[in-house]
Coordinates of C-alpha atoms and ligand atoms in Angstrom, one line a residue:
X55 CA 19.7 5.7 16.8
X56 CA 18.6 8.7 14.8
X57 CA 18.5 8.1 11.1
X58 CA 16.0 8.7 8.3
X59 CA 14.1 5.8 6.6
X60 CA 14.1 5.6 2.8
X61 CA 12.9 2.0 2.9
X62 CA 9.5 1.5 1.4
X63 CA 7.7 1.5 4.7
X64 CA 7.7 2.4 7.4
X65 CA 8.9 5.8 6.3
X66 CA 9.9 9.0 8.0
X67 CA 7.0 10.7 10.0
X68 CA 6.9 14.4 10.3
X69 CA 7.1 16.2 13.6
X70 CA 3.6 17.7 13.0
X71 CA 2.2 14.2 12.6
X72 CA 4.0 12.9 15.7
X73 CA 2.8 15.9 17.8
X74 CA -0.8 15.3 16.7
X75 CA -0.6 11.9 18.3
X76 CA 0.1 13.4 21.7
X77 CA -3.4 14.9 22.2
X78 CA -5.4 13.7 25.2
X79 CA -7.5 10.6 24.8
X80 CA -11.2 10.7 24.3
X81 CA -13.8 8.0 24.8
X82 CA -14.4 6.0 21.7
X83 CA -18.1 6.1 22.3
X84 CA -18.2 9.8 23.0
X85 CA -19.8 12.5 20.8
X86 CA -16.2 13.9 20.5
X87 CA -15.1 10.7 18.8
X88 CA -18.1 10.5 16.5
X89 CA -17.4 14.1 15.4
X90 CA -13.7 13.2 14.8
X91 CA -14.6 10.1 12.9
X92 CA -17.2 11.8 10.8
X93 CA -15.0 14.8 10.1
X94 CA -12.5 12.4 8.4
X95 CA -14.9 10.8 6.0
X96 CA -15.3 13.5 3.3
X97 CA -11.5 13.8 2.8
X98 CA -11.0 10.1 2.9
X99 CA -13.8 9.5 0.4
X100 CA -12.2 12.1 -1.9
X101 CA -8.8 10.4 -1.6
X102 CA -10.3 7.0 -2.3
X103 CA -12.4 8.4 -5.1
X104 CA -15.6 6.9 -3.7
X105 CA -19.0 7.5 -2.2
X106 CA -18.7 4.4 -0.1
X107 CA -17.7 4.6 3.6
X108 CA -14.1 4.3 4.6
X109 CA -13.5 2.2 7.7
X110 CA -10.6 2.5 10.1
X111 CA -9.1 -0.8 11.3
X112 CA -6.7 -0.9 14.2
X113 CA -4.3 -3.2 12.6
X114 CA -1.6 -3.1 9.9
X115 CA -2.9 -3.6 6.4
X116 CA -2.8 -7.4 6.7
X117 CA -5.7 -7.3 9.1
X118 CA -7.9 -5.7 6.5
X119 CA -6.5 -7.9 3.7
X120 CA -7.2 -11.1 5.6
X121 CA -10.6 -9.8 6.8
X122 CA -11.7 -8.9 3.3
X123 CA -11.0 -12.3 1.7
X124 CA -12.7 -14.0 4.7
X125 CA -15.7 -11.7 4.5
X126 CA -16.5 -12.1 0.8
X127 CA -15.3 -15.4 -0.6
X128 CA -17.9 -18.2 -0.7
X129 CA -16.9 -20.2 -3.9
X130 CA -13.3 -19.4 -4.6
X131 CA -10.8 -16.5 -4.7
X132 CA -8.3 -15.8 -7.5
X133 CA -5.1 -14.5 -6.0
X134 CA -3.0 -12.5 -8.6
X135 CA 0.6 -12.9 -7.6
X136 CA 3.7 -11.0 -8.7
X137 CA 5.8 -10.4 -5.6
X138 CA 6.1 -11.1 -1.9
X139 CA 2.9 -9.4 -0.6
X140 CA 0.6 -10.8 -3.3
X141 CA 2.2 -14.3 -3.0
X142 CA 1.4 -14.1 0.7
X143 CA -2.2 -13.2 0.1
X144 CA -2.6 -16.6 -1.5
X145 CA -1.1 -18.3 1.6
X146 CA -3.4 -16.2 3.8
X147 CA -6.5 -17.2 1.8
X148 CA -5.6 -20.8 2.1
X149 CA -4.9 -20.5 5.8
X150 CA -8.4 -19.0 6.2
X151 CA -9.7 -22.3 4.8
X152 CA -10.8 -20.7 1.5
X153 CA -10.6 -22.3 -1.9
X154 CA -8.0 -20.2 -3.7
X155 CA -6.1 -20.3 -7.0
X156 CA -2.6 -18.9 -7.4
X157 CA -2.3 -16.9 -10.6
X158 CA 1.4 -16.5 -10.7
X159 CA 3.7 -14.1 -12.6
X160 CA 7.4 -13.6 -12.2
X161 CA 8.4 -11.1 -9.5
X162 CA 8.7 -7.8 -11.2
X163 CA 6.3 -8.6 -14.0
X164 CA 2.9 -6.9 -13.9
X165 CA -0.4 -8.8 -13.6
X166 CA -1.6 -9.6 -17.1
X167 CA -5.2 -8.6 -17.6
X168 CA -5.8 -11.3 -20.2
X169 CA -4.6 -14.0 -17.9
X170 CA -7.1 -12.7 -15.3
X171 CA -9.8 -12.8 -17.9
X172 CA -9.1 -16.4 -18.8
X173 CA -9.3 -17.5 -15.2
X174 CA -12.4 -15.5 -14.3
X175 CA -14.1 -16.8 -17.5
X176 CA -14.1 -20.3 -15.9
X177 CA -16.9 -19.1 -13.7
X178 CA -15.2 -20.7 -10.7
X179 CA -14.6 -17.5 -8.8
X180 CA -16.5 -15.0 -6.7
X181 CA -13.6 -12.9 -5.4
X182 CA -10.2 -11.7 -6.7
X183 CA -7.2 -10.2 -4.8
X184 CA -4.8 -7.8 -6.5
X185 CA -1.9 -5.7 -5.4
X186 CA -1.7 -2.5 -7.3
X187 CA 1.9 -1.6 -6.4
X188 CA 4.0 -4.7 -5.5
X189 CA 6.3 -2.9 -3.0
X190 CA 8.6 -6.0 -2.7
X191 CA 9.9 -5.6 -6.3
X192 CA 8.7 -2.1 -7.1
X193 CA 6.3 -3.2 -9.8
X194 CA 3.0 -1.4 -10.6
X195 CA 0.3 -3.3 -12.5
X196 CA -2.1 -1.6 -14.9
X197 CA -5.1 -1.3 -12.6
X198 CA -7.5 0.3 -15.0
X199 CA -6.8 -2.4 -17.6
X200 CA -7.3 -5.2 -15.0
X201 CA -10.4 -3.6 -13.5
X202 CA -11.9 -3.3 -17.0
X203 CA -11.7 -7.1 -17.2
X204 CA -12.9 -7.7 -13.6
X205 CA -16.0 -5.5 -14.2
X206 CA -17.2 -7.9 -16.8
X207 CA -17.7 -10.5 -14.1
X208 CA -20.4 -9.1 -11.9
X209 CA -20.3 -12.0 -9.4
X210 CA -16.6 -11.4 -8.6
X211 CA -15.9 -9.1 -5.7
X212 CA -12.6 -7.2 -6.2
X213 CA -10.2 -6.6 -3.4
X214 CA -7.4 -4.3 -4.2
X215 CA -4.4 -3.5 -2.0
X216 CA -3.2 0.1 -2.6
X217 CA -1.0 0.1 0.4
X218 CA 2.1 1.7 -1.2
X219 CA 0.4 3.7 -4.0
X220 CA -2.6 5.3 -2.2
X221 CA -2.7 9.1 -2.4
X222 CA 0.5 9.2 -4.5
X223 CA -1.4 8.9 -7.8
X224 CA -5.0 8.9 -8.8
X225 CA -6.8 5.6 -8.0
X226 CA -10.5 6.4 -8.5
X227 CA -12.2 3.5 -6.7
X228 CA -15.8 4.0 -7.9
X229 CA -14.8 4.8 -11.5
X230 CA -12.7 1.6 -11.6
X231 CA -15.4 -0.5 -10.0
X232 CA -13.2 -1.6 -7.1
X233 CA -15.3 -3.2 -4.3
X234 CA -12.8 -3.2 -1.5
X235 CA -9.8 -0.9 -1.6
X236 CA -7.3 -1.1 1.2
X237 CA -4.3 0.9 2.4
X238 CA -2.2 1.2 5.5
X239 CA -0.8 4.1 7.6
X240 CA 3.0 3.6 7.4
X241 CA 3.6 3.6 3.6
X242 CA 2.4 6.3 1.3
X243 CA 0.5 8.1 4.1
X244 CA 3.7 8.7 6.1
X245 CA 2.2 7.9 9.5
X246 CA 3.4 5.4 12.1
X247 CA 2.3 1.8 11.5
X248 CA -0.9 0.4 13.1
X249 CA -3.9 1.7 11.2
X250 CA -5.5 0.2 8.1
X251 CA -8.1 2.0 6.0
X252 CA -10.5 0.3 3.7
X253 CA -13.4 1.4 1.6
X254 CA -16.1 -1.2 0.9
X255 CA -18.9 -1.3 -1.6
X256 CA -22.6 -2.2 -1.0
X257 CA -22.0 -5.2 -3.3
X258 CA -19.3 -6.5 -1.0
X259 CA -21.4 -6.0 2.1
X260 CA -24.3 -7.8 0.4
X261 CA -21.9 -10.7 -0.2
X262 CA -20.5 -10.6 3.3
X263 CA -24.0 -10.9 4.7
X264 CA -24.2 -14.4 3.1
X265 CA -20.8 -15.6 4.3
X266 CA -20.4 -17.8 7.4
X267 CA -17.4 -17.6 9.8
X268 CA -16.5 -14.0 9.2
X269 CA -15.2 -13.8 12.7
X270 CA -15.5 -10.5 14.6
X271 CA -12.4 -8.2 14.6
X272 CA -12.2 -7.9 10.8
X273 CA -15.8 -8.5 9.9
X274 CA -16.9 -6.0 7.2
X275 CA -20.5 -6.1 8.5
X276 CA -19.3 -5.0 12.0
X277 CA -17.3 -2.2 10.4
X278 CA -20.4 -1.0 8.5
X279 CA -22.8 -1.2 11.5
X280 CA -20.4 0.8 13.6
X281 CA -19.6 3.2 10.8
X282 CA -23.3 4.1 10.6
X283 CA -23.0 5.5 14.2
X284 CA -19.6 7.2 13.5
X285 CA -17.6 4.6 15.3
X286 CA -15.4 1.6 15.0
X287 CA -16.2 -1.9 16.2
X288 CA -13.7 -2.0 19.1
X289 CA -11.5 0.6 20.8
X290 CA -9.5 2.2 17.9
X291 CA -5.9 3.5 17.9
X292 CA -6.9 7.0 18.8
X293 CA -3.4 8.4 18.5
X294 CA -3.2 7.3 14.9
X295 CA -6.6 8.7 14.2
X296 CA -5.3 12.1 15.4
X297 CA -2.3 11.6 13.2
X298 CA -4.6 10.8 10.2
X299 CA -6.6 14.0 10.8
X300 CA -3.3 16.0 10.8
X301 CA -2.1 14.1 7.7
X302 CA -5.3 14.8 5.8
X303 CA -4.9 18.5 6.6
X304 CA -1.4 18.3 5.0
X305 CA -2.6 16.5 1.9
X306 CA -5.5 18.9 1.2
X307 CA -3.5 22.0 1.9
X308 CA -0.8 20.8 -0.6
X309 CA -3.6 19.8 -3.0
X310 CA -4.1 16.2 -4.4
X311 CA -2.9 17.1 -7.9
X312 CA 0.3 18.8 -6.5
X313 CA 0.9 15.7 -4.3
X314 CA 0.6 13.4 -7.2
X315 CA 3.0 15.5 -9.3
X316 CA 5.5 15.7 -6.5
X317 CA 5.6 12.0 -6.2
X318 CA 6.1 11.5 -9.9
X319 CA 8.8 14.0 -10.1
X320 CA 10.8 12.8 -7.0
X321 CA 10.5 9.2 -8.3
X322 CA 12.0 10.2 -11.6
X323 CA 14.9 12.0 -9.9
X324 CA 15.9 8.8 -8.0
X325 CA 15.3 6.7 -11.0
X326 CA 17.7 8.8 -13.1
X327 CA 20.3 8.7 -10.3
X328 CA 20.3 4.9 -10.5
X329 CA 20.3 4.7 -14.2
X330 CA 23.1 7.2 -14.5
X331 CA 25.2 5.0 -12.1
X332 CA 24.6 2.1 -14.4
X333 CA 21.9 0.2 -12.5
X334 CA 18.7 -0.9 -14.3
X335 CA 15.2 -1.0 -12.9
X336 CA 14.2 -4.5 -11.7
X337 CA 10.5 -4.3 -12.7
X338 CA 9.4 -4.6 -16.3
X339 CA 9.9 -1.4 -18.4
X340 CA 7.0 0.9 -18.0
X341 CA 5.8 -0.8 -14.8
X342 CA 8.1 0.9 -12.2
X343 CA 6.4 2.1 -9.0
X344 CA 5.7 5.8 -8.6
X345 CA 6.5 5.6 -4.8
X346 CA 9.8 3.7 -4.9
X347 CA 12.5 2.5 -7.3
X348 CA 13.6 -1.1 -7.1
X349 CA 17.0 -1.3 -8.9
X350 CA 18.6 -4.6 -10.0
X351 CA 22.1 -4.7 -8.5
X352 CA 23.7 -5.0 -11.9
X353 CA 27.0 -3.5 -10.7
X354 CA 27.3 -6.1 -8.0
X355 CA 28.0 -3.6 -5.2
X356 CA 28.1 -4.9 -1.7
X357 CA 24.6 -3.7 -0.6
X358 CA 25.2 -4.5 3.0
X359 CA 28.3 -2.3 3.0
X360 CA 26.5 0.4 1.0
X361 CA 23.7 0.6 3.6
X362 CA 26.1 0.5 6.5
X363 CA 28.0 3.6 5.1
X364 CA 24.6 5.3 4.5
X365 CA 23.5 4.7 8.0
X366 CA 26.7 5.5 9.9
X367 CA 27.9 8.4 7.9
X368 CA 24.8 9.9 6.4
X369 CA 22.1 8.9 8.9
X370 CA 19.8 7.3 6.4
X371 CA 18.7 3.8 5.5
X372 CA 17.6 2.3 2.2
X373 CA 16.4 -1.3 1.6
X374 CA 18.8 -4.0 0.5
X375 CA 16.3 -6.3 -1.2
X376 CA 13.1 -8.1 -0.1
X377 CA 13.1 -11.8 0.7
X378 CA 14.6 -13.7 -2.2
X379 CA 15.8 -10.5 -3.8
X380 CA 18.1 -9.6 -0.9
X381 CA 21.5 -8.5 -2.3
X382 CA 20.1 -8.7 -5.9
X383 CA 18.1 -5.6 -5.7
X384 CA 17.8 -2.4 -3.6
X385 CA 14.8 -0.2 -3.0
X386 CA 14.6 3.5 -2.3
X387 CA 11.3 5.1 -1.3
X388 CA 10.1 8.5 -2.3
X389 CA 6.8 8.2 -0.4
X390 CA 5.3 10.6 2.0
X391 CA 6.6 14.1 2.7
X392 CA 9.8 14.1 0.6
X393 CA 10.7 17.2 -1.3
X394 CA 13.1 18.2 -4.0
X395 CA 15.4 19.4 -1.3
X396 CA 15.3 16.2 0.8
X397 CA 15.7 14.0 -2.3
X398 CA 18.7 16.1 -3.3
X399 CA 20.3 15.4 0.1
X400 CA 19.5 11.7 -0.3
X401 CA 21.2 11.7 -3.8
X402 CA 24.3 13.5 -2.4
X403 CA 24.6 10.8 0.3
X404 CA 24.0 8.0 -2.2
X405 CA 26.8 9.4 -4.4
X406 CA 29.2 9.7 -1.6
X407 CA 28.5 6.3 -0.1
X408 CA 28.6 4.7 -3.6
X409 CA 32.3 5.8 -4.1
X410 CA 33.3 4.0 -0.9
X411 CA 31.3 0.8 -1.5
X412 CA 33.2 -2.3 -2.6
X413 CA 31.9 -4.7 -5.2
X414 CA 31.1 -8.3 -4.4
X415 CA 32.3 -11.2 -6.6
X416 CA 29.8 -11.7 -9.4
X417 CA 27.5 -14.7 -8.6
Ligands
LIG563 C1 3.7 -3.2 3.4 C2 2.7 -3.8 2.5 C3 1.7 -4.7 3.0 C4 1.7 -5.2 4.4 O1 1.4 -4.2 5.3 P1 1.5 -4.5 6.9 O2 1.4 -3.1 7.3 O3 2.8 -5.1 7.2 O4 0.3 -5.3 7.2 C5 0.8 -5.2 2.1 N1 0.8 -4.8 0.8 C6 1.7 -4.0 0.3 C7 1.7 -3.7 -1.1 C8 2.7 -3.5 1.1 O5 3.6 -2.6 0.6

């Protein structure tokens, strides 16, 4: 069962990161933990582009995504939707008993800033959710343009999911005016799943203080209170926090700018492979993700067979399409620790497997 993941999360985790997780446990109320927690903050704040605290949540990203809408919505939340994860955020908001509006775009189309403006101008909203990089269809929205609109509505708390774009390109939280910025461990950060990271503004905390029924485990106020003591509300996933420490060392020894450039370059290499074969990108032109390529299966290849060959002969796995896009698209990740060398090996395997892959009858 040894193969390498090129699906857009979870992705391959380095031996260094895995080894970091095997360190002995420490008490989560000990001075050792406080020192560890506080040592992470400067690097995390630099990566988030913020002076606000960065909380560590023992959950996958959804814990922080659900907790955030619950903690800041009093009137109504506007859910911007253009793929599976952003669609689900609307469902989650409704399940939390919140008033929520679905602002829908076709999967693969970016969120339109002017449509956001039109909705927010109704004055009905005090929160908005937005996914920067819709991993399900490989579509990246224009975050600066959308945030320029959102900033004009000071009552609206912005909650932005950067799960699959975080640390792969600049996303300066404070400069953009993002109130709550969320990411998870198993995507762009190349760690095992189970840790969410979120940075929260003072404005968002002031709002949360007025919200009833925030619960406990994902309550932003609990995170803040504990953060002030260098701790988390409940026993955190210590092993993943060791992994995070190790990953931050990697990121800062490579350099943030070099890391961004590496992602952009590797993304282009995979993109050009697909285009040269005759596929097209699924998302709208100019809105492809920097951390994955989602190709439309315009050649009608048998994606299940393709992946089976890749897995059995080349020991790697790509994604055969998310949800309703299964069989119609395929996704290849370039997140994490990939290099020109590992992507060259991937391309070689893709080429070889492609030659052996049958076509399916056109639908
Ligand atoms: C993977 C992903 C999530 C969900 O993350 P979980 O770790 O499964 O909670 C949310 N948003 C985006 C954009 C994702 O790619």
